[in-house]
CSV table of C-alpha atoms in Angstrom, one decimal:
chain,number,residue,atom,x,y,z
O,10,MET,CA,0.0,0.0,0.0
O,11,ASN,CA,1.3,3.4,-1.0
O,12,LEU,CA,1.4,5.7,2.1
O,13,ARG,CA,0.3,8.5,-0.2
O,14,SER,CA,-2.7,6.6,-1.6
O,15,PRO,CA,-6.3,7.7,-0.9
O,16,ALA,CA,-7.0,4.5,0.8
O,17,PHE,CA,-4.3,5.1,3.4
O,18,ALA,CA,-5.4,8.7,3.9
O,19,ILE,CA,-8.9,7.4,4.6
O,20,LEU,CA,-7.6,4.9,7.2
O,21,PHE,CA,-5.6,7.7,8.8
O,22,ALA,CA,-8.7,9.8,9.0
O,23,VAL,CA,-10.6,7.0,10.7
O,24,SER,CA,-8.0,6.7,13.5
O,25,LEU,CA,-7.7,10.5,13.8
O,26,ILE,CA,-11.4,11.3,14.2
O,27,ALA,CA,-12.0,8.7,16.9
O,28,ALA,CA,-9.0,9.8,18.9
O,29,ALA,CA,-9.8,13.5,18.6
O,30,GLY,CA,-13.4,13.0,19.5
O,31,ASN,CA,-12.7,11.0,22.6
O,32,MET,CA,-10.1,13.4,23.8
O,33,ALA,CA,-12.4,16.3,23.2
O,34,LEU,CA,-15.0,14.5,25.3
O,35,GLN,CA,-12.5,13.8,28.0
O,36,SER,CA,-11.6,17.6,28.1
O,37,VAL,CA,-15.2,18.7,28.7
O,38,LEU,CA,-16.4,15.8,30.9
O,39,PRO,CA,-15.2,17.3,34.3
O,40,ALA,CA,-17.0,20.5,33.6
O,41,ILE,CA,-20.2,18.6,32.6
O,42,GLY,CA,-20.0,16.6,35.9
O,43,ARG,CA,-19.6,19.8,37.9
O,44,GLU,CA,-22.5,21.4,36.1
O,45,PHE,CA,-24.7,18.4,36.9
O,46,GLY,CA,-23.6,18.5,40.5
O,47,LEU,CA,-22.3,14.9,40.4
O,48,ARG,CA,-19.4,13.5,42.4
O,49,ASP,CA,-16.1,13.4,40.5
O,50,THR,CA,-15.7,9.7,41.2
O,51,LEU,CA,-19.1,9.0,39.6
O,52,VAL,CA,-18.2,10.9,36.5
O,53,SER,CA,-14.9,9.0,36.0
O,54,ALA,CA,-16.8,5.7,36.3
O,55,ALA,CA,-18.5,6.5,32.9
O,56,PHE,CA,-15.2,6.0,31.2
O,57,ALA,CA,-14.4,2.9,33.2
O,58,ILE,CA,-17.4,1.2,31.7
O,59,SER,CA,-16.3,1.9,28.2
O,60,ALA,CA,-12.8,0.6,29.0
O,61,LEU,CA,-14.2,-2.7,30.4
O,62,MET,CA,-16.3,-3.3,27.2
O,63,TRP,CA,-13.3,-2.3,25.0
O,64,THR,CA,-11.2,-5.0,26.8
O,65,LEU,CA,-13.8,-7.7,26.5
O,66,THR,CA,-14.8,-7.0,22.8
O,67,SER,CA,-11.3,-6.4,21.2
O,68,PRO,CA,-10.7,-10.2,20.5
O,69,TYR,CA,-14.1,-10.5,18.9
O,70,TRP,CA,-13.6,-7.7,16.5
O,71,ALA,CA,-10.2,-9.1,15.6
O,72,GLY,CA,-11.7,-12.4,14.6
O,73,LEU,CA,-14.7,-10.8,12.8
O,74,SER,CA,-12.5,-8.7,10.6
O,75,ASP,CA,-10.9,-11.9,9.4
O,76,ARG,CA,-14.3,-13.5,8.5
O,77,LEU,CA,-16.4,-10.5,7.5
O,78,GLY,CA,-13.8,-8.3,5.9
O,79,ARG,CA,-11.8,-5.3,7.1
O,80,LYS,CA,-13.9,-2.5,5.5
O,81,LYS,CA,-17.2,-3.7,7.0
O,82,VAL,CA,-15.7,-3.9,10.5
O,83,ILE,CA,-14.2,-0.4,10.1
O,84,MET,CA,-17.7,0.8,9.2
O,85,ILE,CA,-19.2,-0.9,12.2
O,86,GLY,CA,-16.7,0.7,14.5
O,87,LEU,CA,-17.1,4.1,13.0
O,88,GLY,CA,-20.9,3.8,13.2
O,89,GLY,CA,-20.6,2.9,16.9
O,90,PHE,CA,-18.4,6.0,17.5
O,91,VAL,CA,-21.0,8.3,15.8
O,92,VAL,CA,-23.9,6.8,17.7
O,93,SER,CA,-22.0,6.9,21.0
O,94,ILE,CA,-20.6,10.4,20.9
O,95,GLY,CA,-23.8,11.8,19.4
O,96,GLY,CA,-25.9,10.1,22.1
O,97,PHE,CA,-23.5,11.4,24.7
O,98,GLY,CA,-24.1,14.9,23.4
O,99,LEU,CA,-27.9,14.5,23.4
O,100,ALA,CA,-27.8,13.2,27.0
O,101,THR,CA,-25.6,16.1,28.0
O,102,THR,CA,-27.9,18.7,26.4
O,103,SER,CA,-30.9,17.1,28.1
O,104,GLY,CA,-29.3,17.4,31.5
O,105,LEU,CA,-27.9,21.0,31.0
O,106,GLN,CA,-31.3,22.2,29.7
O,107,LEU,CA,-33.1,20.4,32.5
O,108,TRP,CA,-35.2,18.3,30.1
O,109,LEU,CA,-34.2,15.4,32.2
O,110,ALA,CA,-33.0,15.1,35.8
O,111,PRO,CA,-29.2,15.3,36.0
O,112,MET,CA,-28.8,11.7,37.3
O,113,LEU,CA,-31.0,10.3,34.5
O,114,ALA,CA,-29.1,12.2,31.9
O,115,PHE,CA,-25.9,10.9,33.4
O,116,VAL,CA,-27.2,7.3,33.1
O,117,LEU,CA,-27.8,7.9,29.4
O,118,MET,CA,-24.3,9.3,29.1
O,119,ALA,CA,-22.9,6.1,30.6
O,120,VAL,CA,-25.0,4.1,28.2
O,121,ALA,CA,-23.6,6.1,25.3
O,122,ARG,CA,-20.0,5.4,26.6
O,123,THR,CA,-20.9,1.7,26.8
O,124,ILE,CA,-21.8,1.7,23.2
O,125,TYR,CA,-18.4,3.1,22.3
O,126,GLY,CA,-16.7,0.5,24.5
O,127,VAL,CA,-18.5,-2.3,22.6
O,128,PHE,CA,-17.7,-1.0,19.1
O,129,GLY,CA,-14.7,1.3,19.7
O,130,SER,CA,-11.9,-1.2,19.1
O,131,ALA,CA,-13.4,-2.4,15.9
O,132,SER,CA,-12.1,0.4,13.7
O,133,PRO,CA,-8.4,0.5,14.8
O,134,ILE,CA,-8.1,-3.3,14.8
O,135,ALA,CA,-9.6,-3.6,11.3
O,136,ALA,CA,-7.7,-0.6,10.0
O,137,GLN,CA,-4.4,-2.1,11.1
O,138,ALA,CA,-5.3,-5.5,9.6
O,139,TYR,CA,-6.3,-3.7,6.3
O,140,VAL,CA,-2.8,-2.1,6.1
O,141,ALA,CA,-1.1,-5.4,7.1
O,142,ASP,CA,-3.0,-7.2,4.3
O,143,ARG,CA,-1.7,-4.8,1.7
O,144,THR,CA,1.9,-4.1,2.7
O,145,THR,CA,5.1,-6.1,2.3
O,146,PRO,CA,7.1,-6.9,5.5
O,147,GLU,CA,9.6,-4.2,4.5
O,148,GLN,CA,6.8,-1.6,4.3
O,149,ARG,CA,4.8,-2.7,7.3
O,150,THR,CA,6.7,-1.1,10.2
O,151,GLN,CA,6.6,2.3,8.7
O,152,SER,CA,3.0,1.9,7.5
O,153,MET,CA,1.7,0.7,10.9
O,154,SER,CA,3.7,3.4,12.8
O,155,LEU,CA,2.3,6.2,10.6
O,156,LEU,CA,-1.2,4.8,11.0
O,157,ALA,CA,-0.9,4.6,14.8
O,158,SER,CA,0.6,8.2,14.9
O,159,ALA,CA,-2.9,9.4,13.9
O,160,GLN,CA,-3.9,8.5,17.4
O,161,GLY,CA,-1.3,10.8,18.8
O,162,LEU,CA,-2.3,13.6,16.4
O,163,GLY,CA,-5.9,13.2,17.5
O,164,THR,CA,-5.0,13.8,21.1
O,165,VAL,CA,-3.6,17.2,20.0
O,166,VAL,CA,-6.5,18.1,17.8
O,167,GLY,CA,-9.4,17.1,20.1
O,168,PRO,CA,-8.6,19.3,23.1
O,169,ALA,CA,-7.4,22.1,20.9
O,170,VAL,CA,-10.6,22.5,18.9
O,171,ALA,CA,-13.1,21.5,21.6
O,172,PRO,CA,-13.5,25.0,23.1
O,173,PHE,CA,-14.4,26.4,19.7
O,174,PHE,CA,-17.5,24.2,19.6
O,175,ILE,CA,-18.9,25.3,23.0
O,176,LEU,CA,-21.6,27.4,21.5
O,177,PRO,CA,-24.8,29.0,22.7
O,178,PHE,CA,-27.6,26.6,23.6
O,179,VAL,CA,-25.6,23.4,23.0
O,180,GLY,CA,-22.9,24.6,25.4
O,181,LEU,CA,-20.6,21.9,26.7
O,182,ALA,CA,-22.3,19.3,24.4
O,183,GLY,CA,-21.1,21.2,21.3
O,184,PRO,CA,-17.9,19.3,20.8
O,185,MET,CA,-19.7,15.9,20.8
O,186,TYR,CA,-22.1,17.1,18.1
O,187,ALA,CA,-19.2,18.4,16.0
O,188,PHE,CA,-17.3,15.1,16.2
O,189,ALA,CA,-20.4,13.0,15.6
O,190,LEU,CA,-20.9,15.0,12.3
O,191,LEU,CA,-17.3,14.6,11.3
O,192,GLY,CA,-17.4,10.9,12.1
O,193,ALA,CA,-20.5,10.5,9.9
O,194,VAL,CA,-18.6,12.2,7.1
O,195,VAL,CA,-15.7,9.9,7.5
O,196,LEU,CA,-18.1,6.9,7.6
O,197,TRP,CA,-19.6,8.0,4.3
O,198,ILE,CA,-16.1,8.4,2.7
O,199,VAL,CA,-15.2,4.9,3.9
O,200,TRP,CA,-18.4,3.5,2.4
O,201,ARG,CA,-18.0,5.2,-0.9
O,202,ARG,CA,-14.2,5.5,-1.4
O,203,LEU,CA,-12.3,2.8,0.6
O,204,PRO,CA,-11.6,-0.2,-1.6
O,205,SER,CA,-13.0,-3.4,0.0
O,206,GLY,CA,-10.3,-5.6,-1.5
O,207,ASP,CA,-10.0,-9.3,-0.8
O,208,VAL,CA,-11.5,-10.6,2.5
O,209,VAL,CA,-8.8,-12.4,4.5
O,210,ARG,CA,-10.5,-15.4,6.0
O,211,GLN,CA,-9.4,-17.6,8.8
O,212,PRO,CA,-8.1,-21.0,7.7
O,213,THR,CA,-10.3,-23.9,8.1
O,214,GLY,CA,-9.4,-26.7,10.5
O,215,ARG,CA,-7.9,-26.4,14.0
O,216,PRO,CA,-7.2,-22.8,15.1
O,217,THR,CA,-3.6,-22.0,15.9
O,218,ASP,CA,-2.5,-22.0,19.5
O,219,ALA,CA,0.1,-19.2,18.9
O,220,GLY,CA,-0.1,-16.8,21.8
O,221,LYS,CA,-2.2,-19.0,24.1
O,222,GLY,CA,-1.2,-18.1,27.7
O,223,LEU,CA,1.3,-15.5,26.3
O,224,TRP,CA,0.5,-13.1,29.1
O,225,ARG,CA,2.4,-15.3,31.6
O,226,ASP,CA,5.2,-16.1,29.2
O,227,PRO,CA,8.6,-15.0,30.7
O,228,ARG,CA,9.5,-13.3,27.4
O,229,VAL,CA,6.7,-10.8,27.7
O,230,ARG,CA,5.4,-11.0,31.3
O,231,ASP,CA,7.6,-8.2,32.7
O,232,TYR,CA,6.9,-5.9,29.7
O,233,LEU,CA,3.2,-6.3,30.4
O,234,LEU,CA,3.6,-5.6,34.2
O,235,TYR,CA,5.6,-2.5,33.4
O,236,GLY,CA,3.0,-1.4,30.8
O,237,LEU,CA,0.2,-1.9,33.3
O,238,LEU,CA,2.0,0.2,35.9
O,239,VAL,CA,2.8,3.0,33.5
O,240,THR,CA,-0.5,3.1,31.6
O,241,GLY,CA,-2.4,2.9,34.9
O,242,ALA,CA,-0.6,5.9,36.2
O,243,GLN,CA,-1.2,7.7,33.0
O,244,ALA,CA,-5.0,7.0,33.2
O,245,VAL,CA,-5.0,8.5,36.7
O,246,ASN,CA,-3.3,11.7,35.4
O,247,ILE,CA,-5.7,12.0,32.4
O,248,SER,CA,-8.8,11.5,34.6
O,249,VAL,CA,-7.8,13.9,37.3
O,250,LEU,CA,-6.5,16.7,35.1
O,251,GLY,CA,-9.8,18.4,34.3
O,252,PHE,CA,-11.0,18.5,37.9
O,253,HIS,CA,-7.5,19.7,39.0
O,254,VAL,CA,-7.5,22.6,36.5
O,255,ILE,CA,-11.1,23.6,37.5
O,256,ASP,CA,-10.2,23.6,41.2
O,257,GLU,CA,-6.9,25.5,40.7
O,258,LEU,CA,-8.6,28.2,38.6
O,259,GLY,CA,-11.7,28.2,40.9
O,260,ALA,CA,-9.5,29.4,43.7
O,261,THR,CA,-8.8,32.5,41.6
O,262,GLY,CA,-12.5,33.1,40.8
O,263,VAL,CA,-12.7,31.5,37.4
O,264,SER,CA,-16.0,29.7,36.8
O,265,VAL,CA,-16.3,26.1,35.6
O,266,ARG,CA,-17.3,27.0,32.1
O,267,ASP,CA,-14.6,29.6,31.8
O,268,ALA,CA,-12.1,27.1,32.8
O,269,GLN,CA,-12.7,24.9,29.8
O,270,PRO,CA,-10.2,26.6,27.4
O,271,PHE,CA,-7.5,26.2,30.1
O,272,ILE,CA,-8.3,22.4,30.3
O,273,GLY,CA,-7.8,22.3,26.6
O,274,ILE,CA,-4.4,24.1,26.8
O,275,ALA,CA,-3.2,21.7,29.5
O,276,MET,CA,-4.3,18.6,27.5
O,277,LEU,CA,-2.7,20.2,24.4
O,278,ALA,CA,0.6,20.6,26.2
O,279,GLY,CA,0.6,17.0,27.3
O,280,ALA,CA,-0.2,15.7,23.8
O,281,ALA,CA,2.4,18.0,22.2
O,282,ALA,CA,5.0,16.6,24.7
O,283,THR,CA,4.1,13.0,23.8
O,284,LEU,CA,4.4,13.7,20.1
O,285,MET,CA,7.7,15.6,20.6
O,286,ALA,CA,9.1,12.4,22.3
O,287,GLN,CA,7.7,10.0,19.7
O,288,TRP,CA,8.2,12.0,16.5
O,289,GLY,CA,11.4,14.0,17.5
O,290,LEU,CA,13.5,12.8,20.4
O,291,ILE,CA,13.3,9.0,19.9
O,292,PRO,CA,14.4,9.0,16.2
O,293,LEU,CA,17.0,11.7,17.1
O,294,LEU,CA,18.5,9.9,20.1
O,295,LYS,CA,18.0,6.4,18.6
O,296,LEU,CA,17.0,5.0,22.0
O,297,GLN,CA,16.3,1.3,22.3
O,298,ALA,CA,13.4,-0.3,24.2
O,299,ALA,CA,15.2,-0.7,27.5
O,300,ASP,CA,16.4,3.0,27.5
O,301,LEU,CA,12.9,4.2,26.6
O,302,MET,CA,11.3,2.4,29.5
O,303,ARG,CA,13.8,3.7,32.0
O,304,TRP,CA,13.6,7.3,30.9
O,305,GLY,CA,9.8,7.0,30.4
O,306,ALA,CA,9.0,5.8,33.9
O,307,GLY,CA,11.5,8.2,35.5
O,308,LEU,CA,10.2,11.3,33.7
O,309,ALA,CA,6.6,10.4,34.5
O,310,LEU,CA,7.6,10.0,38.1
O,311,VAL,CA,9.3,13.4,38.1
O,312,GLY,CA,6.2,15.0,36.5
O,313,ASN,CA,4.0,13.7,39.3
O,314,VAL,CA,6.4,15.1,41.9
O,315,MET,CA,6.4,18.5,40.2
O,316,THR,CA,2.6,18.5,40.2
O,317,ILE,CA,2.6,18.2,44.0
O,318,ALA,CA,5.5,20.5,44.6
O,319,ALA,CA,4.3,23.3,42.3
O,320,PRO,CA,0.6,24.0,42.8
O,321,GLY,CA,-1.3,26.4,40.7
O,322,TYR,CA,-2.5,26.2,37.1
O,323,TYR,CA,0.9,26.6,35.5
O,324,GLY,CA,2.4,24.0,37.8
O,325,VAL,CA,-0.4,21.6,36.7
O,326,VAL,CA,0.3,22.2,33.0
O,327,VAL,CA,4.1,21.8,33.3
O,328,GLY,CA,3.8,18.7,35.5
O,329,TYR,CA,1.3,17.1,33.1
O,330,ALA,CA,3.6,17.9,30.1
O,331,VAL,CA,6.6,16.2,31.8
O,332,ILE,CA,4.4,13.2,32.6
O,333,SER,CA,3.2,13.0,29.0
O,334,LEU,CA,6.8,13.3,27.8
O,335,GLY,CA,7.7,10.3,29.9
O,336,ILE,CA,4.7,8.3,28.6
O,337,GLY,CA,5.8,9.2,25.1
O,338,PHE,CA,9.0,7.4,25.8
O,339,ALA,CA,7.5,4.5,27.8
O,340,ARG,CA,4.8,3.3,25.5
O,341,PRO,CA,6.9,2.6,22.4
O,342,GLY,CA,9.5,1.1,24.8
O,343,PHE,CA,7.3,-1.7,26.2
O,344,THR,CA,5.2,-2.3,23.1
O,345,ALA,CA,8.4,-2.6,20.9
O,346,GLY,CA,10.2,-4.6,23.6
O,347,SER,CA,7.4,-7.2,23.9
O,348,SER,CA,7.0,-7.4,20.1
O,349,LEU,CA,10.8,-7.9,19.6
O,350,SER,CA,10.8,-10.6,22.2
O,351,VAL,CA,8.6,-13.1,20.3
O,352,GLY,CA,8.6,-14.7,16.9
O,353,ARG,CA,6.7,-13.7,13.7
O,354,HIS,CA,3.9,-16.2,14.4
O,355,GLU,CA,3.2,-14.6,17.8
O,356,GLN,CA,3.0,-10.9,16.7
O,357,GLY,CA,-0.8,-10.9,16.4
O,358,ALA,CA,-1.1,-12.3,19.9
O,359,VAL,CA,1.2,-9.7,21.4
O,360,ALA,CA,-0.7,-6.9,19.6
O,361,GLY,CA,-3.9,-8.2,21.1
O,362,LEU,CA,-2.4,-8.2,24.6
O,363,MET,CA,-1.3,-4.6,24.1
O,364,MET,CA,-4.8,-3.7,22.9
O,365,SER,CA,-6.3,-5.3,26.0
O,366,LEU,CA,-3.8,-3.6,28.2
O,367,ALA,CA,-4.9,-0.2,26.9
O,368,GLY,CA,-8.4,-1.0,28.0
O,369,LEU,CA,-7.4,-2.5,31.4
O,370,SER,CA,-5.5,0.7,32.3
O,371,PHE,CA,-8.8,2.7,32.2
O,372,LEU,CA,-10.8,0.3,34.4
O,373,GLY,CA,-9.9,0.8,38.0
O,374,PRO,CA,-7.1,3.5,38.0
O,375,PRO,CA,-9.3,6.5,36.9
O,376,VAL,CA,-12.0,5.9,39.5
O,377,ILE,CA,-9.4,5.2,42.2
O,378,GLY,CA,-7.4,8.2,41.2
O,379,VAL,CA,-10.4,10.6,41.3
O,380,ALA,CA,-11.5,9.1,44.6
O,381,LEU,CA,-8.0,9.8,46.0
O,382,TYR,CA,-8.2,13.4,44.6
O,383,GLU,CA,-11.5,13.9,46.5
O,384,LEU,CA,-9.8,12.9,49.7
O,385,ALA,CA,-6.7,15.0,49.2
O,386,GLU,CA,-5.4,17.0,46.2
O,387,ALA,CA,-2.0,15.3,46.3
O,388,GLY,CA,-3.5,11.8,46.7
O,389,PRO,CA,-3.5,10.5,43.1
O,390,PHE,CA,-0.1,12.0,42.3
O,391,ALA,CA,1.4,10.3,45.4
O,392,ALA,CA,-0.1,7.0,44.4
O,393,ASN,CA,1.4,7.5,40.9
O,394,ILE,CA,4.8,8.2,42.3
O,395,LEU,CA,4.6,4.8,44.0
O,396,LEU,CA,3.4,3.0,40.8
O,397,LEU,CA,6.1,4.6,38.7
O,398,GLY,CA,8.8,4.0,41.3
O,399,VAL,CA,8.0,0.3,41.1
O,400,ALA,CA,8.0,0.5,37.2
O,401,THR,CA,11.5,2.2,37.4
O,402,LEU,CA,12.9,-0.4,39.7
O,403,LEU,CA,11.5,-3.1,37.5
O,404,CYS,CA,13.5,-1.7,34.6
O,405,PHE,CA,16.7,-2.5,36.6
O,406,SER,CA,15.7,-5.6,38.6
O,407,SER,CA,14.2,-7.6,35.7
O,408,PRO,CA,16.9,-9.2,33.5
O,409,ARG,CA,14.5,-9.1,30.6
O,410,LEU,CA,13.9,-5.4,30.9
O,411,ARG,CA,17.4,-4.5,31.8
O,412,LEU,CA,19.1,-6.3,28.9
O,413,GLY,CA,16.3,-5.6,26.3
O,414,PRO,CA,14.9,-8.1,23.8
O,415,PRO,CA,17.2,-10.8,22.4
O,416,ASP,CA,18.3,-10.9,18.8
O,417,LEU,CA,16.2,-13.3,16.7
O,418,PRO,CA,17.7,-14.6,13.5
O,419,ASP,CA,14.6,-14.1,11.3
O,420,ARG,CA,14.0,-10.5,12.1
O,421,GLU,CA,15.4,-7.1,11.3
O,422,GLU,CA,15.1,-5.1,14.5
O,423,THR,CA,16.3,-1.7,13.3
O,424,PRO,CA,13.5,0.4,11.8
O,425,ALA,CA,14.2,3.0,9.1
O,426,PRO,CA,15.3,6.4,10.5
O,427,GLU,CA,12.1,8.1,9.2
O,428,THR,CA,9.8,5.6,11.0
O,429,PRO,CA,8.0,7.2,14.0
O,430,PRO,CA,7.3,4.9,17.0
O,431,ALA,CA,3.7,4.0,17.3
O,432,SER,CA,1.3,4.8,20.0
O,433,GLN,CA,-0.9,2.0,21.2
O,434,PRO,CA,-4.6,2.8,20.5
O,435,GLY,CA,-6.9,2.7,23.5
O,436,PRO,CA,-10.4,3.4,24.7
O,437,GLU,CA,-9.7,7.1,25.3
O,438,GLY,CA,-7.7,7.8,22.2
O,439,GLY,CA,-4.5,6.0,22.6
O,440,ARG,CA,-1.7,8.2,23.9
C-alpha cells in the first residue's frame, strides 16, 4: 500500500477522528460533571465502563475482521463511534437544559459510553489489519507506525478544537455534536471510497495456539507488568487533570465553564510533549526499548512530583507535560520490547495483549485516582509516584527489561530512521 494513496489517507482519518473525538469529550467531561452537581468519582466511572467493554470485545472484532472483511468492520466501529458520541451529546444537552434530571441524563451518558466501549476497538483493529494485508514486510513497520501516529495527532487536535464548539444553547455538548458530524462524514467516505479488496478469511481446521497463555510467558510478562503500571498511572493523570484545573482556577475566581479553554491548553501541552518524544526525540537519540522504558517511567515520576511541589495552574500544566513526555518514551518502549521478544507467528497475539492492556488501564485506575483526589489533592499523584517508582525499579531488577529483547535470527530489528514509533490505541484515544 502506498502511504500517499487515498486508501491510506482514509484509514488515517478513521483513526484521527476517533482519537480526537474521545479526547475532546475527555476535556469537557469534568465541567459537565460539575454542572450536573455529580461527584467526580461517579463521572470518571462512565469512562471505566467503556474501558471494560473495550477490553472484552477487542478479541471479537479481531476475529470478525478476518471473517467479515476489514472494510465492514471499520464501518461498524465508526458507526458505533458516531452513535456513541452523538448520544452522549444529546444526553448532556438534556441534563444541562433540565429536560431530564441530571442523574437520569448521566445514566444515558454512561449508556452512550458503553456503546463506544463495545464498538470502539473495531475500527483501529480492522484498519491495522487492512494495512497489514496490503503491505510487504519491508513496508509494514513504517505503515503501521504512521497509521498509529494518527492516534497521537488526535490527542492534540481534540482538546485544541473542543473550546471552539462550546456554542450558545448546546454549550458543553457542542464538541460531541461536532465530532459526531465529522465521524459521519468519514463513515460516508469509507463506504464510498475505501476499496474493499479481498476478504482475508481464517483458515479452516484447527485454530492456531500461537499466543495462548502468552500473558504469563517469561518473554513478555515483565513488559506487560511494566506497561500496566505506567498506563495505569497515565490513566489517573488524564482522569484527574480536568478536575484539578477547574479547582486551581476556581481558587482564583474562574467559573467552571470559563475554565474549559484552560483544560484544553493543559491537554494540548501534554499531547504535544508526547508527540515531541515519539516524532522527534526518539528518532534523534536512537534510543532502544530498555532505555525508553527507564527514561519514560523516570520522567513520568518526576512530573507527578512536580505537580505536588508546584501547585497552581501553571504547575499543573508543566507537570502534566513532563508526565506526558515520559509516557511518550515509555509506550513505544514496552510495546516494541514485547514485540521484539517473540517470533513472527506470535505478533498478532502480542498486539492483542497490548490492545487489551490499553483497556485495562482505564478500568480501576481512573476511578481510584479521582477518589483519592476527592480525599486529598496530592493523593493521586502520590499514588502514581509509588506506581512509577515500582516501574522504574522493575527496569533495573528484571533481567528481561534490563538487557532488552534478544536478537532473533529471522527479524530485522532496526526500523528505518524516518519511522516514528507507534502509540498504542486505546479506549480514550490511545496516547
